[in-house]
Coordinates of C-alpha atoms and ligand atoms in Angstrom, one line a residue:
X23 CA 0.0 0.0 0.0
X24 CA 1.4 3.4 -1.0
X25 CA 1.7 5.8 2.1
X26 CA -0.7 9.0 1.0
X27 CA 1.7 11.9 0.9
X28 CA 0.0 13.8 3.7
X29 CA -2.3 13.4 6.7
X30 CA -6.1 14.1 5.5
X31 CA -7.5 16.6 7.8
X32 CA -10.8 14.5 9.3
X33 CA -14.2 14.8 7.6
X34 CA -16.2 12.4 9.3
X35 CA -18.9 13.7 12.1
X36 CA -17.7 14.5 15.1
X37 CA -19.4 13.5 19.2
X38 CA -19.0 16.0 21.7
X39 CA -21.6 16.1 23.5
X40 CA -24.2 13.2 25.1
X41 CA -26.4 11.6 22.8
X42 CA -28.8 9.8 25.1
X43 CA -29.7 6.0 25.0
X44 CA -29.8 4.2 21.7
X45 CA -32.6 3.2 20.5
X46 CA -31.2 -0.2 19.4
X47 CA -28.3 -2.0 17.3
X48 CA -27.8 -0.7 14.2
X49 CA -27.0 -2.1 11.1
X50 CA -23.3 -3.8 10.8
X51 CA -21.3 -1.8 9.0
X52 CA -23.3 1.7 9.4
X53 CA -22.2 3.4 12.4
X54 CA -24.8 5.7 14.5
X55 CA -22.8 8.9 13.2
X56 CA -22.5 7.9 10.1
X57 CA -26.4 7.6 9.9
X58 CA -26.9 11.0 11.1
X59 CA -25.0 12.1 7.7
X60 CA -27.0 9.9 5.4
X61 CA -30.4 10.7 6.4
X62 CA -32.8 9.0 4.2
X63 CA -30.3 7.0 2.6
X64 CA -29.4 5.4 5.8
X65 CA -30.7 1.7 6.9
X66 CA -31.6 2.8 10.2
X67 CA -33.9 5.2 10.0
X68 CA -34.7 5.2 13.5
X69 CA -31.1 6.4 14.5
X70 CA -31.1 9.0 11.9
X71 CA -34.2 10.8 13.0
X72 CA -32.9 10.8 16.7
X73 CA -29.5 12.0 15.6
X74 CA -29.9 14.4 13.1
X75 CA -31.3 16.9 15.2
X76 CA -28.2 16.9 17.2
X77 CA -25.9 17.6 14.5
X78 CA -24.3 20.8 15.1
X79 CA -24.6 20.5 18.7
X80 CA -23.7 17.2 20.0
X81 CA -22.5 16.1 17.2
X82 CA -19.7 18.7 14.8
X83 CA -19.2 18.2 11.5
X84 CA -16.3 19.1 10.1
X85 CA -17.1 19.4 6.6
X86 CA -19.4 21.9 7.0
X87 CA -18.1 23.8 10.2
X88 CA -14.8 24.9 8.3
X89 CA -14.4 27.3 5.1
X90 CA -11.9 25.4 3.1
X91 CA -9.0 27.8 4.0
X92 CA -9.3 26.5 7.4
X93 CA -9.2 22.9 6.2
X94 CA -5.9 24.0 4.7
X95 CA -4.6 26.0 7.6
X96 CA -5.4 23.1 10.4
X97 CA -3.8 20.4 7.8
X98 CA -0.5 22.9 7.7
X99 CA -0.5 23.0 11.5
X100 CA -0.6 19.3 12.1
X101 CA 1.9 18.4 9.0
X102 CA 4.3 20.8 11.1
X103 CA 3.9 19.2 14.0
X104 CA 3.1 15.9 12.9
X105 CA 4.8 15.5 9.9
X106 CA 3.8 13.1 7.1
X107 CA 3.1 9.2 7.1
X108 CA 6.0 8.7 5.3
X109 CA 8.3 11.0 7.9
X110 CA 6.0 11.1 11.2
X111 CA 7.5 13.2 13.8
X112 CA 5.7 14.7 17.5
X113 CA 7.6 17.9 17.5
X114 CA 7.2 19.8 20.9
X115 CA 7.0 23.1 20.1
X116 CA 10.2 25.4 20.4
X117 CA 10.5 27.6 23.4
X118 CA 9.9 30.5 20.8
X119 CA 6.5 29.0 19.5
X120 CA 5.6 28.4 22.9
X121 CA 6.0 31.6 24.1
X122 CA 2.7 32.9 22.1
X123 CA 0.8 29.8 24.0
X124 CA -2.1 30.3 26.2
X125 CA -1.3 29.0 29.6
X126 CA -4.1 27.8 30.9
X127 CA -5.0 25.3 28.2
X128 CA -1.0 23.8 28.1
X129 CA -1.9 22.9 31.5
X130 CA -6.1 22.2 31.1
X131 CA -6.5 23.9 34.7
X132 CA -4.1 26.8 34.9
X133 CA -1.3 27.9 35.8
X134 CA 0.4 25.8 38.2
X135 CA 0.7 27.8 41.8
X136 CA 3.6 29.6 42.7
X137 CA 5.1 29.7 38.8
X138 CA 5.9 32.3 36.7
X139 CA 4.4 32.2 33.1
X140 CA 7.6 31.9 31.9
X141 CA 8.9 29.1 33.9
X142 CA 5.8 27.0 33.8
X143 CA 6.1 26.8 29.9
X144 CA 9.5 25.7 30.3
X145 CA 8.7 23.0 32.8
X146 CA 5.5 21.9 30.4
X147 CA 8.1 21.9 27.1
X148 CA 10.6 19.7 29.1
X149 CA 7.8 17.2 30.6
X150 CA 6.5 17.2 26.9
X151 CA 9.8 16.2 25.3
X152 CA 10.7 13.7 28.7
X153 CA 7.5 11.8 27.6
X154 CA 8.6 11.8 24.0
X155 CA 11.5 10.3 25.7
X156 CA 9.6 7.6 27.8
X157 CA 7.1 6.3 25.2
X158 CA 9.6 6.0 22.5
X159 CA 8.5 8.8 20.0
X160 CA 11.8 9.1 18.2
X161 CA 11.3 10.0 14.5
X162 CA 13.3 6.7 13.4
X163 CA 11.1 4.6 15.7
X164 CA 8.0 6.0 14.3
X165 CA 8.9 5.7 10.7
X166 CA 9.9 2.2 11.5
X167 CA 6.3 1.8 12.8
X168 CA 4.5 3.6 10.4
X169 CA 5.7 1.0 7.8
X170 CA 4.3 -2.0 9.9
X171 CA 1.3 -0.1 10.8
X172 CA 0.6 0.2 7.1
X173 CA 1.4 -3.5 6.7
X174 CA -0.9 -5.0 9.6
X175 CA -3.3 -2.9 10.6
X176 CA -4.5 0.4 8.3
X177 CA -6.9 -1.8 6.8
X178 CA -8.8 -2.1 9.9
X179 CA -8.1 1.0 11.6
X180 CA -7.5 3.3 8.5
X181 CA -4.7 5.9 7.5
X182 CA -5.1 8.5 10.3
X183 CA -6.3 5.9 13.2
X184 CA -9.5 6.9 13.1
X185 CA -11.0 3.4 12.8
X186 CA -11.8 3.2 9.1
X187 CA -10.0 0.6 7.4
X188 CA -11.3 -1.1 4.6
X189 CA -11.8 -4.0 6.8
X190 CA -13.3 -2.0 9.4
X191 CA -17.2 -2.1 7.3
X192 CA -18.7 -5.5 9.1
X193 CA -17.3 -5.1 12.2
X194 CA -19.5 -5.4 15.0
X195 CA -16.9 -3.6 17.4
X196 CA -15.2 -1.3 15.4
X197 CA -11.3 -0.7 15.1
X198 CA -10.3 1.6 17.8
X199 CA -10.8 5.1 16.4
X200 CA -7.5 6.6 18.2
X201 CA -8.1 10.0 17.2
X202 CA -9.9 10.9 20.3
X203 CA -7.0 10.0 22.8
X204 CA -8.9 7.6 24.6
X205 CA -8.8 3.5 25.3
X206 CA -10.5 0.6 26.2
X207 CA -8.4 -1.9 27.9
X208 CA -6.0 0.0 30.2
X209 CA -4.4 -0.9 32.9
X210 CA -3.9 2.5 34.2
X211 CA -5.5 5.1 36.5
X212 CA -4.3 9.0 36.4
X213 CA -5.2 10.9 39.4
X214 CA -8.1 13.4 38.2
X215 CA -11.4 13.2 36.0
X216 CA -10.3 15.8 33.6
X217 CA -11.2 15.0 30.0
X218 CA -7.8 14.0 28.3
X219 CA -6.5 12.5 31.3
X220 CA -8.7 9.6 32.3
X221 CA -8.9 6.9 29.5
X222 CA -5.3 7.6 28.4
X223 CA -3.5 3.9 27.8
X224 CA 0.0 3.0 29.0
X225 CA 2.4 2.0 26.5
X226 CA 2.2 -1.8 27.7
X227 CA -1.4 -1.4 27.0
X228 CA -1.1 -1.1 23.2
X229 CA 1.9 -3.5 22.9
X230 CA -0.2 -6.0 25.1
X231 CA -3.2 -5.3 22.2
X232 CA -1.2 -6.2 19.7
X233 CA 0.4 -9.0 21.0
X234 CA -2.5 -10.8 22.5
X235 CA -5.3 -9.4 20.5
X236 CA -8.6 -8.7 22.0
X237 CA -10.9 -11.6 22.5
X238 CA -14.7 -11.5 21.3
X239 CA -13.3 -8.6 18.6
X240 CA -12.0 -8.7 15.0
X241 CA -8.9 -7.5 16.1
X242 CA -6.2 -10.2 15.9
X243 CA -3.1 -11.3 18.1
X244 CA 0.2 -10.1 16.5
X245 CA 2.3 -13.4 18.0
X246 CA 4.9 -13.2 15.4
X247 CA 6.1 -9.7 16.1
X248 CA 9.7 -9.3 17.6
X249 CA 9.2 -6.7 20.9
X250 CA 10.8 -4.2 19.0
X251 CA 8.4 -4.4 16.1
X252 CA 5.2 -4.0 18.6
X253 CA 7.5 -1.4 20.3
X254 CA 7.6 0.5 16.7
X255 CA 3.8 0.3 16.5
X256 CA 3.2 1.3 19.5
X257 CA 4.8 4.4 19.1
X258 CA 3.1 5.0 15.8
X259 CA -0.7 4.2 17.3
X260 CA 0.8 7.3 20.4
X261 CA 2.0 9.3 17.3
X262 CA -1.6 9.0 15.2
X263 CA -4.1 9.4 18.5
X264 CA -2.2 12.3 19.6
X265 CA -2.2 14.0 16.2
X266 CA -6.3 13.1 16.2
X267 CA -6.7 14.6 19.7
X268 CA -4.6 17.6 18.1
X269 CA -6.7 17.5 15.3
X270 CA -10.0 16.9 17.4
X271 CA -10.1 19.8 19.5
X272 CA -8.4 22.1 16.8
X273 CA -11.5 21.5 14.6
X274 CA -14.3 21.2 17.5
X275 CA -12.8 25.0 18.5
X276 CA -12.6 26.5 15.3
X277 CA -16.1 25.7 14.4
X278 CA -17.3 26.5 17.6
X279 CA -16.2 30.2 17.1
X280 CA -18.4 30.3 14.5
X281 CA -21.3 29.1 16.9
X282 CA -20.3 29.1 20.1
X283 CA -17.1 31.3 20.9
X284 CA -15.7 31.3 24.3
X285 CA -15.4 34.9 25.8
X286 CA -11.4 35.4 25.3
X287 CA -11.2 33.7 21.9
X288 CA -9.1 35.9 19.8
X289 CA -11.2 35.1 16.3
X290 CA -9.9 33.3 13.3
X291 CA -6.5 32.9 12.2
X292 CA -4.1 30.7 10.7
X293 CA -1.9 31.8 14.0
X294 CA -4.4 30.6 15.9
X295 CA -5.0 27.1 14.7
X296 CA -1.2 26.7 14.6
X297 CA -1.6 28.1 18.4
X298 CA -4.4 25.1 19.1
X299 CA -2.4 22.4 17.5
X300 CA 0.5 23.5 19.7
X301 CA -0.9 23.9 22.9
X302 CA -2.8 20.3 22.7
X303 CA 0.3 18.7 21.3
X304 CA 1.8 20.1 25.1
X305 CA -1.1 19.1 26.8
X306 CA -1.6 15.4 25.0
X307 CA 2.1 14.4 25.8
X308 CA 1.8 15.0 29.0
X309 CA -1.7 13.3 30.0
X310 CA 0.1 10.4 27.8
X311 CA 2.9 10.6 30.6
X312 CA 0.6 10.9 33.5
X313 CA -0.9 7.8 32.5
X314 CA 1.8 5.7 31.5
X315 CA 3.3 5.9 34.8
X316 CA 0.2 5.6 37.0
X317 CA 0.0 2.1 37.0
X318 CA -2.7 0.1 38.7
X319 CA -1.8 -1.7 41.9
X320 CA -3.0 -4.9 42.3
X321 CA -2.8 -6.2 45.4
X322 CA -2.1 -10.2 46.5
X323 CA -5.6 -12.4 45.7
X324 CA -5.3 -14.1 49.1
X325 CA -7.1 -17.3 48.2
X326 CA -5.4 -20.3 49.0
X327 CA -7.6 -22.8 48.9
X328 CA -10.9 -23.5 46.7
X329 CA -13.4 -22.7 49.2
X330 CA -11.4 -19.6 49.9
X331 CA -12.3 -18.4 46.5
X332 CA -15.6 -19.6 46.7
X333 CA -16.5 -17.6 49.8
X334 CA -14.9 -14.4 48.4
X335 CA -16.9 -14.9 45.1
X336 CA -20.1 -15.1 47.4
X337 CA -19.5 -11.7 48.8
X338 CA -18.6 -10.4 44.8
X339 CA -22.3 -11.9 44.5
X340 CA -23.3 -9.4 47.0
X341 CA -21.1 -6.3 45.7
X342 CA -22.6 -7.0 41.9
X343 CA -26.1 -6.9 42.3
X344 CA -25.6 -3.5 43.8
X345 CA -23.3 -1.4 41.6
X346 CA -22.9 -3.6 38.3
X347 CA -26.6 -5.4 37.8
X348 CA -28.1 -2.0 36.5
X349 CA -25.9 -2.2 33.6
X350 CA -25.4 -5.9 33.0
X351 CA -28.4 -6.8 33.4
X352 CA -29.6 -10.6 34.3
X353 CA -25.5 -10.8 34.6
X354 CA -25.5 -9.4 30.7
X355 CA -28.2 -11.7 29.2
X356 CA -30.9 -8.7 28.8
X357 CA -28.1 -5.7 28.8
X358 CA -28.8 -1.8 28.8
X359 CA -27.5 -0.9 25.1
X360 CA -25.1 2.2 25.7
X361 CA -23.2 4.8 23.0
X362 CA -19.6 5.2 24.0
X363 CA -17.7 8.2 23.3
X364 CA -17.4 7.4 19.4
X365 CA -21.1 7.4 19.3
X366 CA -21.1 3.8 18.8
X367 CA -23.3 1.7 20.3
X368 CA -21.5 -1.1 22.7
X369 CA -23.4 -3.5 25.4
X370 CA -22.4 -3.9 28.5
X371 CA -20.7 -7.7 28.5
X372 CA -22.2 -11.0 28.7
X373 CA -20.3 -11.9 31.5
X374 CA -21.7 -15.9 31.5
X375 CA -19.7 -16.6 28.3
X376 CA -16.4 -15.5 30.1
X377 CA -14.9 -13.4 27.0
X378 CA -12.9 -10.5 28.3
X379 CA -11.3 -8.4 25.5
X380 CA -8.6 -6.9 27.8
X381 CA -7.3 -10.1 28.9
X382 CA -8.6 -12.8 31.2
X383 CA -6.2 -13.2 33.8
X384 CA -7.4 -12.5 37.2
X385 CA -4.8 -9.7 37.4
X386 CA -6.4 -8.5 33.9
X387 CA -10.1 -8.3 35.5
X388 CA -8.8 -6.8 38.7
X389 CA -7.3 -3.6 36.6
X390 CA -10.8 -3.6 34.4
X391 CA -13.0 -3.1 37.7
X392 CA -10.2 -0.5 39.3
X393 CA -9.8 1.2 36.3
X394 CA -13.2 1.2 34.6
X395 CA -14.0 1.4 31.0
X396 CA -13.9 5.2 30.7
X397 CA -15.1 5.5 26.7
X398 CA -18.0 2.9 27.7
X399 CA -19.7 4.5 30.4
X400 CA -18.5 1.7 32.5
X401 CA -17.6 3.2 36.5
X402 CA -14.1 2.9 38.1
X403 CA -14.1 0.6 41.1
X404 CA -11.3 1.8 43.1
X405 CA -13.0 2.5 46.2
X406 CA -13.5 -1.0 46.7
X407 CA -9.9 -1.4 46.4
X408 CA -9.5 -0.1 49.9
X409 CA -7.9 -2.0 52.9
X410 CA -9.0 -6.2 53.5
X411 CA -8.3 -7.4 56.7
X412 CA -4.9 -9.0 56.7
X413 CA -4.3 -11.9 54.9
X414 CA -7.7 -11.6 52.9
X415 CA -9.0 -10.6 49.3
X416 CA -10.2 -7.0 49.1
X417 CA -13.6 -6.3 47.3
X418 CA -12.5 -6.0 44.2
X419 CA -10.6 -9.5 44.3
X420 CA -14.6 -10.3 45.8
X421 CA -15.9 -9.4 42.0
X422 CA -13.4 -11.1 40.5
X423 CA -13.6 -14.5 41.6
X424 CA -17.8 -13.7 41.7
X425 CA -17.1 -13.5 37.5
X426 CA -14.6 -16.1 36.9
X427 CA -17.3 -18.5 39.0
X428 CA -20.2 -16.5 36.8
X429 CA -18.5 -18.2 33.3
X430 CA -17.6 -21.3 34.7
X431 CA -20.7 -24.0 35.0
X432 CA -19.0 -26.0 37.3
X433 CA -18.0 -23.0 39.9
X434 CA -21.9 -21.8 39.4
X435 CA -22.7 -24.6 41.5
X436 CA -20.6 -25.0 44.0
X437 CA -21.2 -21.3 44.6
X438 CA -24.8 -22.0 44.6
X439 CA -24.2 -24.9 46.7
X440 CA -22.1 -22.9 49.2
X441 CA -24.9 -20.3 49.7
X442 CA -28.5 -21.1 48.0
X443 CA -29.8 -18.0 48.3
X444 CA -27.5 -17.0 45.3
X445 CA -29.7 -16.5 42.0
X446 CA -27.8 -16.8 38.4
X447 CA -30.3 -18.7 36.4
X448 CA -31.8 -16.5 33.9
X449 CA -34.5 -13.7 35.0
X450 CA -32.6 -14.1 38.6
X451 CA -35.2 -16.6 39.7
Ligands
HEC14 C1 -9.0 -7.2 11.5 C2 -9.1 -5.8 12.0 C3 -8.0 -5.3 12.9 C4 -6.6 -5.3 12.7 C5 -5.9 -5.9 11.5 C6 -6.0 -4.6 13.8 N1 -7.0 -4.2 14.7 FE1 -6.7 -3.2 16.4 N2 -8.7 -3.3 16.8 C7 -9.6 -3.9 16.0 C8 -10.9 -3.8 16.7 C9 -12.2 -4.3 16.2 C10 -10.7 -3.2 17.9 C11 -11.7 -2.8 19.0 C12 -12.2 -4.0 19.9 C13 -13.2 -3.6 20.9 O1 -13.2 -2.5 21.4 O2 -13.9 -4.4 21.3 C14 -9.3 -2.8 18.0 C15 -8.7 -2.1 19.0 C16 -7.4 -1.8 19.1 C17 -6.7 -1.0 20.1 C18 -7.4 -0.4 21.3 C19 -7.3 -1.2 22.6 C20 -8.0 -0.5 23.8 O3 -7.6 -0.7 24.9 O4 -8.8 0.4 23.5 C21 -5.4 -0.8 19.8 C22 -4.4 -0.1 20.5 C23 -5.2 -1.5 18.5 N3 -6.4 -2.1 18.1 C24 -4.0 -1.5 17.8 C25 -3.8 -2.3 16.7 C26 -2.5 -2.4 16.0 C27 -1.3 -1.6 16.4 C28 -2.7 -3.2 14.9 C29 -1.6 -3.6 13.9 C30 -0.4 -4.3 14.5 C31 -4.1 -3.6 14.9 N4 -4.7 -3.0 16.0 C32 -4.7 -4.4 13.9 C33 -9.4 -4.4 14.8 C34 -8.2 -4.6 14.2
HEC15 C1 -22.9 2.2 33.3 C2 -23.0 0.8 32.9 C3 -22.1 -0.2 33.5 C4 -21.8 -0.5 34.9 C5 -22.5 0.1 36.1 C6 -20.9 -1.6 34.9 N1 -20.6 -2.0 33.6 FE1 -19.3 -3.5 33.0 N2 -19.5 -2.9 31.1 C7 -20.3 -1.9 30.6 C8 -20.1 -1.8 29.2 C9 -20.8 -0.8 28.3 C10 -19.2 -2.8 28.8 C11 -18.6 -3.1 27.4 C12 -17.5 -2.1 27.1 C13 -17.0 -2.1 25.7 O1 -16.7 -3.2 25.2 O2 -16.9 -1.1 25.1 C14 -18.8 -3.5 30.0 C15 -17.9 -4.5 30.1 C16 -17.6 -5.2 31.2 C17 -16.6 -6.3 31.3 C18 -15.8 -6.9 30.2 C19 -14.3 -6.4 30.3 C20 -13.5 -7.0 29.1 O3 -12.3 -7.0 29.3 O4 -14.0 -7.3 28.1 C21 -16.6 -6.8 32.6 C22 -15.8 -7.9 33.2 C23 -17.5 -6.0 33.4 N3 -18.1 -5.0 32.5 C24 -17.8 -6.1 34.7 C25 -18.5 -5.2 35.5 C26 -18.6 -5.2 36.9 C27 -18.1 -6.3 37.8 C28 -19.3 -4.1 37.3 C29 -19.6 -3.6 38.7 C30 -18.5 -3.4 39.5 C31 -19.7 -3.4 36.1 N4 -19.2 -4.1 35.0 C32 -20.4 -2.2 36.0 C33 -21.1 -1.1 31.3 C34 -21.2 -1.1 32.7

C-alpha cells in the first residue's frame, strides 16, 4: 500500500456532546454517526431521526463547520507538528512558539501555583519532550512503525487511526478510532477526571493489544512480532491518536467560534489554529505521561484454597447486584444498550460466556474493575480497592472471583451450593 503523501484533515462527524440512550443496534457496517450524515439514505432510519437533530450540537461536522482555508490552515499546523506518514514526527513546540501559548490550556486547569508564566512553559516543554523520551517517540522509531502499521493494521483502523479501514465495514466492534486519545483496555488510573487525562492507555497497553489481541473482537493477536516491532507500532498508534486529539479539538474549536465562541477567543486565524495544535500537542504528551506511569496496583488475591475463593466470590455476589446489575443486566443476558464516546453503540458484557477483551487473567479483571471502562460508560471501582483485613482478598478480588465462578458452569454450582440463596439462572429466579 502506498503511504498518501499527507495526513487528510478529518471529515467524518464529530461526538461532543451526550447523545442519550440508543434506540437499538444498528446495522453492521453503518455506524450511528455515520447515519446521522446519510439521512434518508441510511438503513436505520430510527437512529437517523434521533440524531440528526443533534448535528451541530452534540455532534460537529467538520465538513461543514470549516471554510476550506481553514481545512488548509489546520492540515499545515498538524503536518508541522506531525509530519507526514512517510516522515511522522511529534515535535514539541520550540521555546519560541511556545511563548505565544495560552497558559491555561497547556496545562487544562491553569497555571500551576507559585510559577511564573515563563517558567511553567519551560517545565510543560521539558515534561513534553521527557515523555517523548519515555514512550519511545523518536522519529526513526516511528517511521519504522508507520511501515508495519501500514502493513498490519491500516486496513482495519485506517490511515489517520481513526477506525476506518477497509476492513473496518462489518465489524461489529469497530477498530479503535485513536483519534480521540482515549482506550479501552487500560491498565492505568491518572489521578483526576479531567477529560484527556482519564482513558489515556500506558504503553504496555497497546503493545499487550497487539500482542494478544482482543478476545470477542475482530482484532487479531500479533504473536509473530519481535518486541521491537510491537514497540515501533506502538509508538506510531501514540504518534496517530495524539495527532487526532490535536486534530480533534483544533477543529471542534474553530467551528465553535463560529457558533459558540468562548469569551477570550481571539477570532480566526491561521496563527491561531497553529496556536491550538501546539498547545494540545503540550497538553496530549503529558496526559500520555501521567498515565503511563500511574500504574494500577494490584494487590495479592489471598485465596489459597478452593473454598477460599468460593466464599470471596459469594461476597462479589453481594457487591454485583448492587453497583454492576443496572448495567449488566440478568448478569448481561438482557443488557442496557449504551453509546460510547465514538457514538457507537456497545453492550455492556455478557459476562456468562467469560470473553474478556482486555485479557482474562485475574490480574487483567482486577485492573478492568479498578480502572473502569472510561469510553463505555462503565464506572471505576477503586474504592473498593481499599484495605481487607490481613491476609484476605479485598472487594474487588470479591468481584473477580464472583465473575470467573459466573463463566464457569462448574464454579456456578458449588457457589450455589455454598450459599443457596445465590440466584444466576436467567431472569434471577
Ligand atoms: C481485523 C481488524 C484489525 C486489525 C488488522 C487490527 N485491529 Fe486493532 N482493533 C480492532 C478492533 C475491532 C478493535 C476494538 C475492539 C473492541 O473495542 O472491542 C481494535 C482495538 C485496538 C486497540 C485499542 C485497545 C484499547 O484498549 O482500547 C489498539 C491499541 C489496537 N487495536 C491496535 C492495533 C494495531 C497496532 C494493529 C496492527 C499491529 C491492529 N490493531 C490491527 C481491529 C483490528
Ligand atoms: C454504566 C454501565 C455499567 C456498569 C455500572 C458496569 N458496567 Fe461493566 N461494562 C459496561 C459496558 C458498556 C461494557 C462493554 C464495554 C465495551 O466493550 O466497550 C462493560 C464490560 C464489562 C466487562 C468486560 C471487560 C472486558 O475485558 O471485556 C466486565 C468484566 C464488566 N463489565 C464487569 C462489570 C462489573 C463487575 C461491574 C460492577 C463493579 C460493572 N461491569 C459495572 C457497562 C457497565
Amino acid at each position: 500500500m502506498v503511504a498518501a503523501l499527507r495526513y487528510p484533515v478529518r471529515s467524518d462527524l464529530m461526538r461532543v456532546g451526550d447523545l442519550g440512550a440508543p434506540t437499538g443496534w444498528y446495522s453492521p457496517g453503518y455506524l450511528p454517526l455515520r447515519t446521522a450524515r446519510d439521512g434518508d439514505r441510511s438503513p436505520d432510519a430510527e437512529f437517523a431521526a434521533k440524531l440528526k437533530p443533534l448535528v451541530g450540537k452534540a455532534i460537529l461536522d467538520p465538513d461543514a463547520g470549516l471554510t476550506p482555508p481553514q481545512r488548509d490552515d489546520v492540515g499545515k499546523a498538524l503536518d508541522a507538528a506531525f509530519g507526514t506518514p512517510a516522515a511522522p514526527a511529534v515535535r514539541v513546540p520550540s521555546a519560541e512558539q511556545a511563548a505565544a501559548l495560552k497558559l491555561e490550556e497547556v496545562f487544562g486547569e491553569g497555571l500551576p501555583e507559585g510559577k511564573t508564566a515563563a517558567d511553567a512553559l519551560a517545565d510543560a516543554r521539558a515534561e513534553a519532550e521527557a515523555a517523548k523520551d519515555r514512550l519511545g517517540l523518536s522519529d526513526d522509531a516511528l517511521a519504522r512503525g508507520g511501515v508495519l502499521y501500514r502493513r498490519r493494521c491500516l486496513s482495519c483502523h485506517g490511515p489517520t487511526g481513526g477506525g476506518d479501514g477497509a476492513h473496518a465495514v462489518k465489524a461489529a466492534a469497530p477498530p479503535r478510532d485513536y483519534r480521540q486519545g482515549l482506550f479501552k483496555f487500560v491498565t492505568c488510573a491518572p489521578a483526576g477526571t479531567r477529560k484527556g487525562v482519564v482513558g489515556k492507555a500506558r504503553k504496555e497497553d497497546i503493545r499487550r493489544a497487539v500482542r494478544k489481541g482482543i478476545d470477542g473482537s475482530m482484532m487479531p493477536p500479533f504473536a509473530h512480532l519481535s518486541d521491537a516491532e510491537v514497540d515501533d507500532v506502538a509508538a506510531y498508534v501514540i504518534h496517530l491518536s495524539v495527532r487526532g486529539e490535536a486534530e480533534f479539538d483544533t477543529l471542534t474549536r474553530v467551528i465553535q467560534l463560529a457558533t459558540n465562541p468562548r469569551d477570550d477567543d481571539p477570532g480566526y486565524s491561521p496563527e491561531f489554529a497553529a496556536q491550538l495544535v501546539a498547545q494540545k500537542l503540550l497538553l496530549t504528551l503529558g496526559n500520555w505521561a501521567r498515565a503511563d506511569a500511574a500504574v494500577i496496583p494490584v494487590p495479592p488475591e489471598n485465596c489459597p484454597t478452593e473454598l477460599d475463593r468460593l466464599r470471596s466470590a459469594a461476597r462479589g455476589y453481594k457487591a454485583f447486584a448492587g453497583t454492576c446489575a443496572g448495567c449488566h443486566q440478568d448478569y448481561g443476558r438482557a443488557p442496557q444498550l449504551k453509546y460510547d464516546m465514538w457514538g457507537t453503540v456497545v453492550q455492556p458484557r455478557n459476562l456468562l460466556l467469560g470473553v474478556y477483551r482486555g485479557g482474562r487473567r485475574g490480574e487483567d479483571l482486577y485492573a478492568r474493575l479498578y480502572a473502569g471502562i472510561y469510553p463505555s460508560t462503565m464506572p471505576d471501582s477503586k474504592a473498593k480497592a481499599a484495605n481487607p483485613p490481613a491476609g484476605q482478598p479485598d472487594e474487588l478480588w470479591d468481584l473477580v472471583h464472583f465473575l470467573q465462578a459466573l463463566a464457569d458452569p462448574r464454579e456456578r454450582k458449588l457457589l450455589q451450593q455454598l450459599d443457596p440463596s445465590i440466584k444466576l439462572e436467567s431472569g434471577g429466579g
